[in-house]
Amino acid sequence: MKKYITGRTRLILVLAVLAAMLLTIFAVVRANTGPGESLVQTLLSPFRAAASGLIRQAERYYDYVFKYESLQAENQALQARIIEMEEDVRSADSLQRENERLHQLLGLTEEHEDYKLASAYIVSWDASNWKSAFTIGKGTNSGINTGMVAITEYGQVVGLVTAAGPNWATVTTVLDSALKINASVASTGYNGIVEGALATGSEGLLRMNYLPTDSVLRNNDQVLTTGSTVYPRGLIIGYITDADFDETGVAKYALLSPAADLDDLEQVFVITEYENQ
Amino acid sequence: MFKHFHLTKLQWKGILKWALYSFCLLLVLLVQTVISAKAPWFGIKPSLVPIYLVCVAIREGPEKGGFFALGGTVFWCLSGADYGNLSVGVVTVCAVLSAVACRAVLTQGLISTALCCFVTLLLNETIIFVFKLILTPIAPGNFWRILLPGAVLSMLFCPISYVLVRAVSRTGGNHGL
C-alpha cells in the first residue's frame, strides 16, 4: 500500500487538513461573508436561478398535465369559499370601523405602512439535514443586507437574511434553531422567545420558551413578533399547537406551527426598511 | 510567445475530461441544492457531492483524484455548505484513502466504490453531527432517525455517479493531465 502514498499524496492530505483549519478559523473570526464565499456564491447564483427557473417551469407543466381535474375541483371549492369570505368581509367591515374608532380613541397609529419590500425568488435550499436555510436570487444590489427579515405576502415571518452578496442572499428560516425571536401571544400578551425546533425531535415546529408558569395557552392562538431592532412589530410567526412545562418546571413552553408554509415557498419579500416603533 | 505553447490531441482530451468532471460537479451541486434539498426524500436531504468526489478520486487515483476532491470540497464549502469547512478535510482525506485502498486492497468496481462512498458519507456526516451535538440543541436520536437513513438514501446516487464518472474518464483517458 505504501507505494500508492507518494509525496504528492501526502501533500494533498496536509493541504486538506490545513484548508479545513483555515476555513474554520475564517468562519469563526469573520462576522460577515468572506471574499471567497462571496465570489463562489455570486458565480453560482445565475446557475442556481436558471436551474430553479427550469424546475418551476417543469412543475407548472406537470401540474397542468396531471393535476387539471384536481385544480378544477379546487377552483370550485375556492369559489364557494370566496362567497363565504365575502360575507365575512361584510361583517368584518363593521368590526373594522369599530376597531378604527377604538384606535382613534387610544391614539394608536396604523402599522406596517412604513415597510419597504424587495421581492425575490428562492433559487436553492441548504442541503444539510441540520440546518433550515435557502438562497434567494437577489442581494445587496437590490438593497438586501444581512439582518433583514424575510416575510410572505401575508406578513408571515419566513426568516432572517444571514449572509448577502451582490446577486444572492442566504435566508435562515424560523425553523432553524439558530434564530431567536422575541414574541408574544396575540390574544393574551404573554411574552416569550421563539426558536426553531429543527433536529430537536419536533421537526417542522417552533418552540416558544420562557412563558409564565401561570399562563393559559390555547391551541391556534396566534404568536406575533413584539418588535426589536431586527424584527418589526406585529408579524405573524405561528400558531400554538401544544404547551407544557419546560425542563426546569418553573416556566412553560409552547410548540407552534409556523404561519408561513415553508414547504411550498417560491417567493419571499424582504423588509429592507421600516420605522422602528 | 504562444508558438511554443503547443498541446497534443491527447492533452486536449485530458483537459476536456477535467472540464467535464468540473461541469458534472456543478450539476451535482445544483441537483443537491435546487432539487433534492427543496423536496427532501422521506423528510431527509441526501448528500450527493461527497459520493461524486470519491467516485472521481477512485477512478483517477489518489494524486489527481485527491487534488480534484480538495478543489471540489473547497468549492462546495464556499458555496455555503453547512459545516463545509469540516467536509474539506474529511471528504478529501477519505477520497485519497479510498483511491489508495481501491488500488492496493479493493478493486475499482461498483461494490468497492459504493463501500468507500458509504464510509466517507458516514464519517463526514457523523463528524458534522458530533459538532452540531456540541454546539446546537440537537437530539442525539437523530443519528438513527436522520443520519443513517440519510446516508443509505444518498447511496442511491452512487451507481449513477459511478457510471457518470466512468463515462467521463473514457472521454479523456489518462494522458498526463
Short mmCIF file of C-alpha atoms in Angstrom, two decimals:
data_model
loop_
_atom_site.label_atom_id
_atom_site.label_comp_id
_atom_site.label_asym_id
_atom_site.label_seq_id
_atom_site.Cartn_x
_atom_site.Cartn_y
_atom_site.Cartn_z
CA MET A 1 0.00 0.00 0.00
CA LYS A 2 2.93 2.32 0.72
CA LYS A 3 3.83 2.66 -2.96
CA TYR A 4 0.48 4.39 -3.58
CA ILE A 5 1.04 7.00 -0.88
CA THR A 6 3.55 9.20 -2.67
CA GLY A 7 4.92 12.59 -1.65
CA ARG A 8 2.20 14.35 -3.66
CA THR A 9 -0.49 12.28 -1.95
CA ARG A 10 0.87 13.28 1.45
CA LEU A 11 0.97 16.91 0.29
CA ILE A 12 -2.73 16.75 -0.69
CA LEU A 13 -3.61 15.27 2.72
CA VAL A 14 -1.68 18.02 4.52
CA LEU A 15 -3.27 20.70 2.28
CA ALA A 16 -6.74 19.30 3.01
CA VAL A 17 -6.21 19.46 6.77
CA LEU A 18 -4.69 22.95 6.51
CA ALA A 19 -7.53 24.19 4.29
CA ALA A 20 -10.11 22.80 6.73
CA MET A 21 -8.37 24.52 9.64
CA LEU A 22 -8.02 27.85 7.80
CA LEU A 23 -11.66 27.83 6.66
CA THR A 24 -12.74 27.05 10.23
CA ILE A 25 -10.66 29.95 11.59
CA PHE A 26 -12.07 32.33 8.94
CA ALA A 27 -15.61 31.15 9.72
CA VAL A 28 -15.11 31.81 13.45
CA VAL A 29 -13.21 35.12 13.14
CA ARG A 30 -15.14 36.97 10.43
CA ALA A 31 -18.58 38.39 11.13
CA ASN A 32 -19.76 38.56 7.55
CA THR A 33 -19.33 36.58 4.33
CA GLY A 34 -15.71 36.14 3.24
CA PRO A 35 -14.47 37.14 -0.23
CA GLY A 36 -14.06 33.52 -1.36
CA GLU A 37 -17.59 32.57 -0.34
CA SER A 38 -18.98 35.75 -1.84
CA LEU A 39 -17.20 35.07 -5.16
CA VAL A 40 -18.37 31.45 -5.39
CA GLN A 41 -21.96 32.34 -4.41
CA THR A 42 -22.01 35.22 -6.93
CA LEU A 43 -20.75 32.89 -9.68
CA LEU A 44 -23.22 30.16 -8.71
CA SER A 45 -26.23 32.47 -8.40
CA PRO A 46 -27.08 32.65 -12.16
CA PHE A 47 -26.77 28.85 -12.46
CA ARG A 48 -29.00 28.35 -9.43
CA ALA A 49 -31.53 30.88 -10.75
CA ALA A 50 -31.58 29.15 -14.14
CA ALA A 51 -31.92 25.69 -12.57
CA SER A 52 -34.70 26.73 -10.20
CA GLY A 53 -36.45 28.54 -13.09
CA LEU A 54 -36.35 25.32 -15.11
CA ILE A 55 -37.69 23.34 -12.14
CA ARG A 56 -40.55 25.84 -11.67
CA GLN A 57 -41.47 25.58 -15.36
CA ALA A 58 -41.35 21.78 -15.18
CA GLU A 59 -43.55 21.81 -12.05
CA ARG A 60 -46.09 24.09 -13.77
CA TYR A 61 -46.15 21.84 -16.83
CA TYR A 62 -46.56 18.75 -14.63
CA ASP A 63 -49.37 20.42 -12.68
CA TYR A 64 -51.07 21.45 -15.91
CA VAL A 65 -50.90 17.94 -17.36
CA PHE A 66 -51.54 15.78 -14.30
CA LYS A 67 -53.45 17.98 -11.87
CA TYR A 68 -56.02 19.59 -14.16
CA GLU A 69 -59.02 17.81 -12.63
CA SER A 70 -57.91 18.42 -9.06
CA LEU A 71 -57.27 22.09 -9.93
CA GLN A 72 -60.80 22.33 -11.34
CA ALA A 73 -62.24 20.86 -8.11
CA GLU A 74 -60.02 23.18 -6.08
CA ASN A 75 -61.22 26.12 -8.16
CA GLN A 76 -64.87 25.28 -7.40
CA ALA A 77 -64.11 24.92 -3.71
CA LEU A 78 -62.27 28.24 -3.73
CA GLN A 79 -65.18 29.97 -5.44
CA ALA A 80 -67.50 28.68 -2.72
CA ARG A 81 -65.02 29.90 -0.14
CA ILE A 82 -64.84 33.34 -1.78
CA ILE A 83 -68.61 33.69 -1.34
CA GLU A 84 -68.27 32.76 2.33
CA MET A 85 -65.38 35.14 2.77
CA GLU A 86 -67.27 37.98 1.09
CA GLU A 87 -69.88 37.57 3.80
CA ASP A 88 -67.12 37.55 6.40
CA VAL A 89 -65.67 40.72 4.88
CA ARG A 90 -69.04 42.45 5.14
CA SER A 91 -69.24 41.63 8.83
CA ALA A 92 -65.55 42.43 9.25
CA ASP A 93 -66.11 45.85 7.72
CA SER A 94 -68.38 46.84 10.57
CA LEU A 95 -65.89 45.41 13.08
CA GLN A 96 -63.09 47.28 11.36
CA ARG A 97 -64.97 50.55 11.59
CA GLU A 98 -65.47 49.90 15.29
CA ASN A 99 -61.80 48.98 15.59
CA GLU A 100 -60.76 52.19 13.84
CA ARG A 101 -62.82 54.21 16.25
CA LEU A 102 -61.13 52.43 19.16
CA HIS A 103 -57.74 53.08 17.60
CA GLN A 104 -58.57 56.76 17.35
CA LEU A 105 -59.69 56.71 20.94
CA LEU A 106 -56.45 55.15 22.04
CA GLY A 107 -54.38 57.39 19.81
CA LEU A 108 -52.78 54.45 18.04
CA THR A 109 -51.35 54.81 14.57
CA GLU A 110 -51.77 52.31 11.79
CA GLU A 111 -48.98 49.85 11.43
CA HIS A 112 -46.96 48.47 8.56
CA GLU A 113 -47.35 51.38 6.16
CA ASP A 114 -43.66 52.09 6.61
CA TYR A 115 -42.39 48.82 5.11
CA LYS A 116 -40.22 48.87 2.03
CA LEU A 117 -40.12 45.41 0.47
CA ALA A 118 -37.86 43.69 -2.03
CA SER A 119 -39.31 40.56 -3.62
CA ALA A 120 -37.05 37.65 -4.53
CA TYR A 121 -37.39 34.09 -5.74
CA ILE A 122 -35.81 31.16 -3.89
CA VAL A 123 -33.07 29.66 -6.07
CA SER A 124 -31.69 26.90 -3.84
CA TRP A 125 -32.12 25.23 -0.45
CA ASP A 126 -29.46 24.25 2.07
CA ALA A 127 -28.79 20.52 1.65
CA SER A 128 -27.96 19.90 5.32
CA ASN A 129 -30.40 17.93 7.46
CA TRP A 130 -29.35 20.05 10.47
CA LYS A 131 -30.00 23.50 9.04
CA SER A 132 -33.02 25.20 7.50
CA ALA A 133 -31.96 27.91 5.08
CA PHE A 134 -32.31 28.89 1.44
CA THR A 135 -30.69 31.21 -1.07
CA ILE A 136 -32.60 33.93 -2.90
CA GLY A 137 -31.64 35.36 -6.28
CA LYS A 138 -31.26 38.96 -5.11
CA GLY A 139 -28.75 40.60 -2.81
CA THR A 140 -27.03 43.85 -1.93
CA ASN A 141 -27.61 45.22 -5.47
CA SER A 142 -31.34 45.17 -4.65
CA GLY A 143 -30.89 46.66 -1.20
CA ILE A 144 -30.98 43.33 0.66
CA ASN A 145 -28.48 43.01 3.51
CA THR A 146 -27.80 40.79 6.48
CA GLY A 147 -30.14 41.24 9.44
CA MET A 148 -33.22 41.95 7.29
CA VAL A 149 -36.43 39.98 7.77
CA ALA A 150 -37.99 37.86 5.01
CA ILE A 151 -41.78 37.50 5.05
CA THR A 152 -44.53 36.08 2.86
CA GLU A 153 -47.09 38.21 1.05
CA TYR A 154 -49.38 37.70 4.07
CA GLY A 155 -46.91 39.18 6.56
CA GLN A 156 -45.82 35.81 7.97
CA VAL A 157 -42.22 35.58 9.16
CA VAL A 158 -40.11 33.31 6.95
CA GLY A 159 -36.67 34.02 8.36
CA LEU A 160 -33.71 36.34 8.57
CA VAL A 161 -31.08 37.26 5.96
CA THR A 162 -27.85 35.88 7.44
CA ALA A 163 -25.48 36.39 4.51
CA ALA A 164 -25.64 38.51 1.38
CA GLY A 165 -23.67 39.13 -1.79
CA PRO A 166 -24.31 41.29 -4.87
CA ASN A 167 -26.85 38.95 -6.50
CA TRP A 168 -27.65 36.44 -3.75
CA ALA A 169 -28.62 36.28 -0.09
CA THR A 170 -28.98 33.44 2.38
CA VAL A 171 -32.16 33.38 4.47
CA THR A 172 -32.08 31.25 7.62
CA THR A 173 -35.68 30.19 8.27
CA VAL A 174 -37.60 30.37 11.53
CA LEU A 175 -37.33 26.56 11.77
CA ASP A 176 -33.56 26.77 12.31
CA SER A 177 -32.54 26.61 15.96
CA ALA A 178 -30.03 29.44 15.37
CA LEU A 179 -32.84 32.00 15.13
CA LYS A 180 -34.38 33.52 18.26
CA ILE A 181 -37.29 35.95 18.06
CA ASN A 182 -38.96 37.99 20.80
CA ALA A 183 -42.64 37.20 20.53
CA SER A 184 -45.96 37.49 22.28
CA VAL A 185 -49.23 35.57 22.22
CA ALA A 186 -51.67 37.87 20.41
CA SER A 187 -54.77 37.06 22.48
CA THR A 188 -53.19 37.22 25.96
CA GLY A 189 -49.98 39.22 25.57
CA TYR A 190 -47.68 36.65 27.18
CA ASN A 191 -44.10 37.26 26.09
CA GLY A 192 -41.50 34.63 25.24
CA ILE A 193 -38.72 33.75 22.87
CA VAL A 194 -39.46 31.71 19.76
CA GLU A 195 -36.79 29.48 18.33
CA GLY A 196 -36.71 26.75 15.69
CA ALA A 197 -37.11 23.18 16.85
CA LEU A 198 -35.22 21.66 13.90
CA ALA A 199 -33.46 18.42 14.81
CA THR A 200 -34.67 18.59 18.42
CA GLY A 201 -37.37 15.97 17.95
CA SER A 202 -40.11 18.43 16.93
CA GLU A 203 -39.26 18.91 13.25
CA GLY A 204 -41.33 21.41 11.36
CA LEU A 205 -42.35 23.19 14.56
CA LEU A 206 -41.21 26.23 16.56
CA ARG A 207 -40.79 26.43 20.31
CA MET A 208 -41.81 29.46 22.37
CA ASN A 209 -39.82 29.45 25.61
CA TYR A 210 -39.88 31.37 28.92
CA LEU A 211 -43.67 31.72 29.15
CA PRO A 212 -45.05 32.45 32.66
CA THR A 213 -45.88 29.41 34.80
CA ASP A 214 -49.49 30.51 35.21
CA SER A 215 -50.01 31.35 31.54
CA VAL A 216 -53.13 29.96 29.92
CA LEU A 217 -52.42 28.91 26.34
CA ARG A 218 -54.95 27.78 23.81
CA ASN A 219 -54.46 25.89 20.56
CA ASN A 220 -54.39 28.08 17.44
CA ASP A 221 -53.54 31.20 19.44
CA GLN A 222 -51.59 33.49 17.14
CA VAL A 223 -48.00 34.39 18.07
CA LEU A 224 -46.61 37.70 16.82
CA THR A 225 -43.25 39.48 16.89
CA THR A 226 -43.05 42.00 19.73
CA GLY A 227 -40.72 44.26 17.75
CA SER A 228 -36.97 44.76 18.03
CA THR A 229 -34.15 46.33 16.08
CA VAL A 230 -34.31 43.34 13.73
CA TYR A 231 -37.96 42.22 13.64
CA PRO A 232 -40.77 44.74 13.10
CA ARG A 233 -43.69 44.51 15.48
CA GLY A 234 -46.83 42.52 14.64
CA LEU A 235 -45.54 39.99 12.11
CA ILE A 236 -47.17 36.56 12.37
CA ILE A 237 -44.75 33.83 13.47
CA GLY A 238 -47.06 30.89 14.03
CA TYR A 239 -49.94 29.26 15.85
CA ILE A 240 -49.83 27.35 19.13
CA THR A 241 -50.30 23.61 18.74
CA ASP A 242 -49.20 22.33 22.15
CA ALA A 243 -47.92 23.60 25.52
CA ASP A 244 -46.27 22.17 28.60
CA PHE A 245 -43.87 22.95 31.44
CA ASP A 246 -40.23 23.14 30.37
CA GLU A 247 -37.34 21.06 31.75
CA THR A 248 -36.91 23.36 34.77
CA GLY A 249 -40.57 23.10 35.73
CA VAL A 250 -40.79 26.83 36.53
CA ALA A 251 -41.70 28.12 33.08
CA LYS A 252 -43.93 26.98 30.29
CA TYR A 253 -43.17 26.47 26.65
CA ALA A 254 -45.44 26.23 23.65
CA LEU A 255 -44.96 24.44 20.37
CA LEU A 256 -46.03 26.45 17.33
CA SER A 257 -46.67 25.52 13.75
CA PRO A 258 -45.06 28.18 11.56
CA ALA A 259 -47.52 30.53 9.89
CA ALA A 260 -45.55 30.53 6.64
CA ASP A 261 -45.84 27.37 4.56
CA LEU A 262 -42.12 26.81 4.08
CA ASP A 263 -42.57 23.63 2.03
CA ASP A 264 -44.32 25.36 -0.83
CA LEU A 265 -42.46 28.64 -0.68
CA GLU A 266 -41.26 30.05 -4.01
CA GLN A 267 -41.01 33.76 -3.42
CA VAL A 268 -40.29 35.88 -0.35
CA PHE A 269 -40.39 39.58 0.46
CA VAL A 270 -37.51 41.12 2.36
CA ILE A 271 -38.26 44.14 4.52
CA THR A 272 -35.44 46.48 3.53
CA GLU A 273 -36.70 49.46 5.55
CA TYR A 274 -39.17 50.05 8.35
CA GLU A 275 -39.71 52.53 11.13
CA ASN A 276 -38.69 51.02 14.44
CA GLN A 277 -41.60 51.62 16.80
CA MET B 1 5.28 33.58 -27.48
CA PHE B 2 2.39 31.15 -27.99
CA LYS B 3 4.24 29.27 -30.76
CA HIS B 4 5.89 27.14 -28.12
CA PHE B 5 2.60 26.60 -26.28
CA HIS B 6 1.51 23.50 -28.11
CA LEU B 7 -0.75 20.81 -26.74
CA THR B 8 -1.15 17.41 -28.31
CA LYS B 9 -4.55 15.93 -29.13
CA LEU B 10 -4.24 13.62 -26.13
CA GLN B 11 -3.53 16.53 -23.81
CA TRP B 12 -6.57 18.36 -25.16
CA LYS B 13 -8.59 15.25 -24.37
CA GLY B 14 -7.21 15.35 -20.83
CA ILE B 15 -8.27 18.99 -20.45
CA LEU B 16 -11.73 18.10 -21.79
CA LYS B 17 -12.00 15.30 -19.24
CA TRP B 18 -11.24 17.55 -16.25
CA ALA B 19 -13.55 20.25 -17.63
CA LEU B 20 -16.30 17.63 -17.83
CA TYR B 21 -15.56 16.44 -14.28
CA SER B 22 -15.88 20.06 -13.08
CA PHE B 23 -19.09 20.60 -15.05
CA CYS B 24 -20.56 17.42 -13.56
CA LEU B 25 -19.60 18.63 -10.07
CA LEU B 26 -21.54 21.83 -10.75
CA LEU B 27 -24.51 19.77 -11.94
CA VAL B 28 -24.41 17.53 -8.85
CA LEU B 29 -24.23 20.60 -6.60
CA LEU B 30 -27.24 22.13 -8.39
CA VAL B 31 -29.23 18.90 -8.14
CA GLN B 32 -28.39 18.71 -4.42
CA THR B 33 -29.31 22.30 -3.57
CA VAL B 34 -32.06 23.11 -6.08
CA ILE B 35 -33.97 19.83 -6.38
CA SER B 36 -33.31 17.33 -3.59
CA ALA B 37 -32.96 19.90 -0.77
CA LYS B 38 -36.25 21.58 -1.78
CA ALA B 39 -38.21 18.35 -1.80
CA PRO B 40 -36.49 16.01 0.71
CA TRP B 41 -36.98 12.29 0.19
CA PHE B 42 -38.95 10.92 3.16
CA GLY B 43 -38.06 14.13 5.02
CA ILE B 44 -34.34 13.56 4.55
CA LYS B 45 -31.99 15.61 2.38
CA PRO B 46 -29.45 13.38 0.60
CA SER B 47 -25.78 14.33 0.32
CA LEU B 48 -24.55 13.81 -3.24
CA VAL B 49 -21.32 15.83 -3.57
CA PRO B 50 -19.10 13.57 -1.38
CA ILE B 51 -20.20 10.50 -3.36
CA TYR B 52 -19.28 12.14 -6.67
CA LEU B 53 -15.89 13.32 -5.39
CA VAL B 54 -14.99 9.86 -4.01
CA CYS B 55 -16.00 8.25 -7.34
CA VAL B 56 -13.70 10.66 -9.24
CA ALA B 57 -10.83 10.04 -6.79
CA ILE B 58 -11.17 6.25 -7.11
CA ARG B 59 -11.23 6.49 -10.89
CA GLU B 60 -8.36 8.98 -11.26
CA GLY B 61 -6.12 7.86 -8.40
CA PRO B 62 -5.01 9.38 -5.09
CA GLU B 63 -2.95 12.22 -6.63
CA LYS B 64 -5.10 13.72 -9.39
CA GLY B 65 -8.35 12.48 -7.87
CA GLY B 66 -7.30 13.69 -4.43
CA PHE B 67 -6.42 17.13 -5.78
CA PHE B 68 -9.82 17.30 -7.54
CA ALA B 69 -11.52 16.25 -4.29
CA LEU B 70 -9.68 19.03 -2.43
CA GLY B 71 -10.71 21.65 -5.00
CA GLY B 72 -14.25 20.28 -5.13
CA THR B 73 -14.74 20.32 -1.37
CA VAL B 74 -13.35 23.88 -1.09
CA PHE B 75 -15.80 24.97 -3.83
CA TRP B 76 -18.63 23.12 -2.05
CA CYS B 77 -17.69 24.75 1.26
CA LEU B 78 -17.57 28.24 -0.29
CA SER B 79 -20.95 27.66 -1.95
CA GLY B 80 -22.44 27.74 1.55
CA ALA B 81 -22.44 24.10 2.66
CA ASP B 82 -23.33 23.62 6.33
CA TYR B 83 -20.06 22.89 8.19
CA GLY B 84 -18.38 22.69 4.77
CA ASN B 85 -15.02 23.51 6.38
CA LEU B 86 -15.07 20.13 8.13
CA SER B 87 -16.01 18.38 4.88
CA VAL B 88 -12.91 19.87 3.18
CA GLY B 89 -10.71 17.84 5.49
CA VAL B 90 -12.85 14.74 5.96
CA VAL B 91 -14.04 14.16 2.37
CA THR B 92 -10.63 14.91 0.81
CA VAL B 93 -8.79 12.57 3.19
CA CYS B 94 -11.44 9.87 2.67
CA ALA B 95 -11.28 10.32 -1.13
CA VAL B 96 -7.48 9.94 -1.14
CA LEU B 97 -7.57 6.93 1.18
CA SER B 98 -10.40 5.37 -0.85
CA ALA B 99 -8.33 5.74 -4.04
CA VAL B 100 -5.33 4.13 -2.30
CA ALA B 101 -7.44 1.32 -0.83
CA CYS B 102 -9.11 0.59 -4.19
CA ARG B 103 -5.71 0.25 -5.83
CA ALA B 104 -3.97 -1.71 -3.07
CA VAL B 105 -6.66 -3.88 -1.50
CA LEU B 106 -10.05 -3.47 -3.22
CA THR B 107 -10.99 -3.02 -6.87
CA GLN B 108 -12.29 -0.04 -8.84
CA GLY B 109 -15.65 -1.78 -9.38
CA LEU B 110 -19.06 -0.58 -8.27
CA ILE B 111 -19.16 -2.51 -4.98
CA SER B 112 -15.77 -1.26 -3.78
CA THR B 113 -16.68 2.28 -4.85
CA ALA B 114 -20.02 2.05 -3.07
CA LEU B 115 -18.32 0.81 0.10
CA CYS B 116 -15.83 3.69 0.07
CA CYS B 117 -18.61 6.22 -0.67
CA PHE B 118 -20.71 4.91 2.23
CA VAL B 119 -17.79 5.06 4.68
CA THR B 120 -16.95 8.62 3.53
CA LEU B 121 -20.57 9.76 3.85
CA LEU B 122 -20.99 8.18 7.25
CA LEU B 123 -17.74 9.65 8.58
CA ASN B 124 -18.42 13.13 7.16
CA GLU B 125 -21.99 13.27 8.42
CA THR B 126 -21.06 11.80 11.82
CA ILE B 127 -18.31 14.38 12.42
CA ILE B 128 -20.70 17.20 11.46
CA PHE B 129 -23.36 15.65 13.69
CA VAL B 130 -20.96 15.49 16.66
CA PHE B 131 -20.06 19.18 16.20
CA LYS B 132 -23.76 20.06 15.94
CA LEU B 133 -24.42 18.00 19.05
CA ILE B 134 -21.86 20.05 20.96
CA LEU B 135 -22.73 23.47 19.57
CA THR B 136 -26.51 23.39 18.99
CA PRO B 137 -29.62 21.91 20.63
CA ILE B 138 -29.89 18.75 18.55
CA ALA B 139 -31.47 15.45 19.63
CA PRO B 140 -28.92 12.56 19.76
CA GLY B 141 -31.62 10.20 18.46
CA ASN B 142 -31.37 11.94 15.10
CA PHE B 143 -28.28 9.84 14.43
CA TRP B 144 -30.50 6.79 13.93
CA ARG B 145 -33.55 8.68 12.68
CA ILE B 146 -31.96 11.02 10.11
CA LEU B 147 -28.22 10.50 9.70
CA LEU B 148 -28.11 6.75 8.99
CA PRO B 149 -31.20 6.66 6.72
CA GLY B 150 -29.81 9.78 5.01
CA ALA B 151 -26.51 8.03 4.27
CA VAL B 152 -28.33 4.96 2.94
CA LEU B 153 -30.67 7.12 0.84
CA SER B 154 -27.75 9.10 -0.58
CA MET B 155 -26.17 5.84 -1.72
CA LEU B 156 -28.95 5.53 -4.35
CA PHE B 157 -26.95 8.15 -6.25
CA CYS B 158 -23.76 6.04 -6.14
CA PRO B 159 -24.42 3.86 -9.22
CA ILE B 160 -25.40 6.96 -11.25
CA SER B 161 -22.26 8.75 -10.12
CA TYR B 162 -20.13 5.67 -10.83
CA VAL B 163 -21.44 5.36 -14.40
CA LEU B 164 -21.14 9.12 -14.99
CA VAL B 165 -17.52 9.24 -13.79
CA ARG B 166 -16.59 6.16 -15.81
CA ALA B 167 -18.12 7.72 -18.95
CA VAL B 168 -16.25 10.99 -18.40
CA SER B 169 -12.96 9.23 -17.71
CA ARG B 170 -13.28 7.34 -21.01
CA THR B 171 -13.62 10.57 -22.99
CA GLY B 172 -10.20 11.73 -21.90
CA GLY B 173 -8.27 8.69 -20.82
CA ASN B 174 -5.07 9.09 -18.83
CA HIS B 175 -2.67 11.22 -20.85
CA GLY B 176 -0.65 13.11 -18.32
CA LEU B 177 -3.36 15.60 -17.41
#
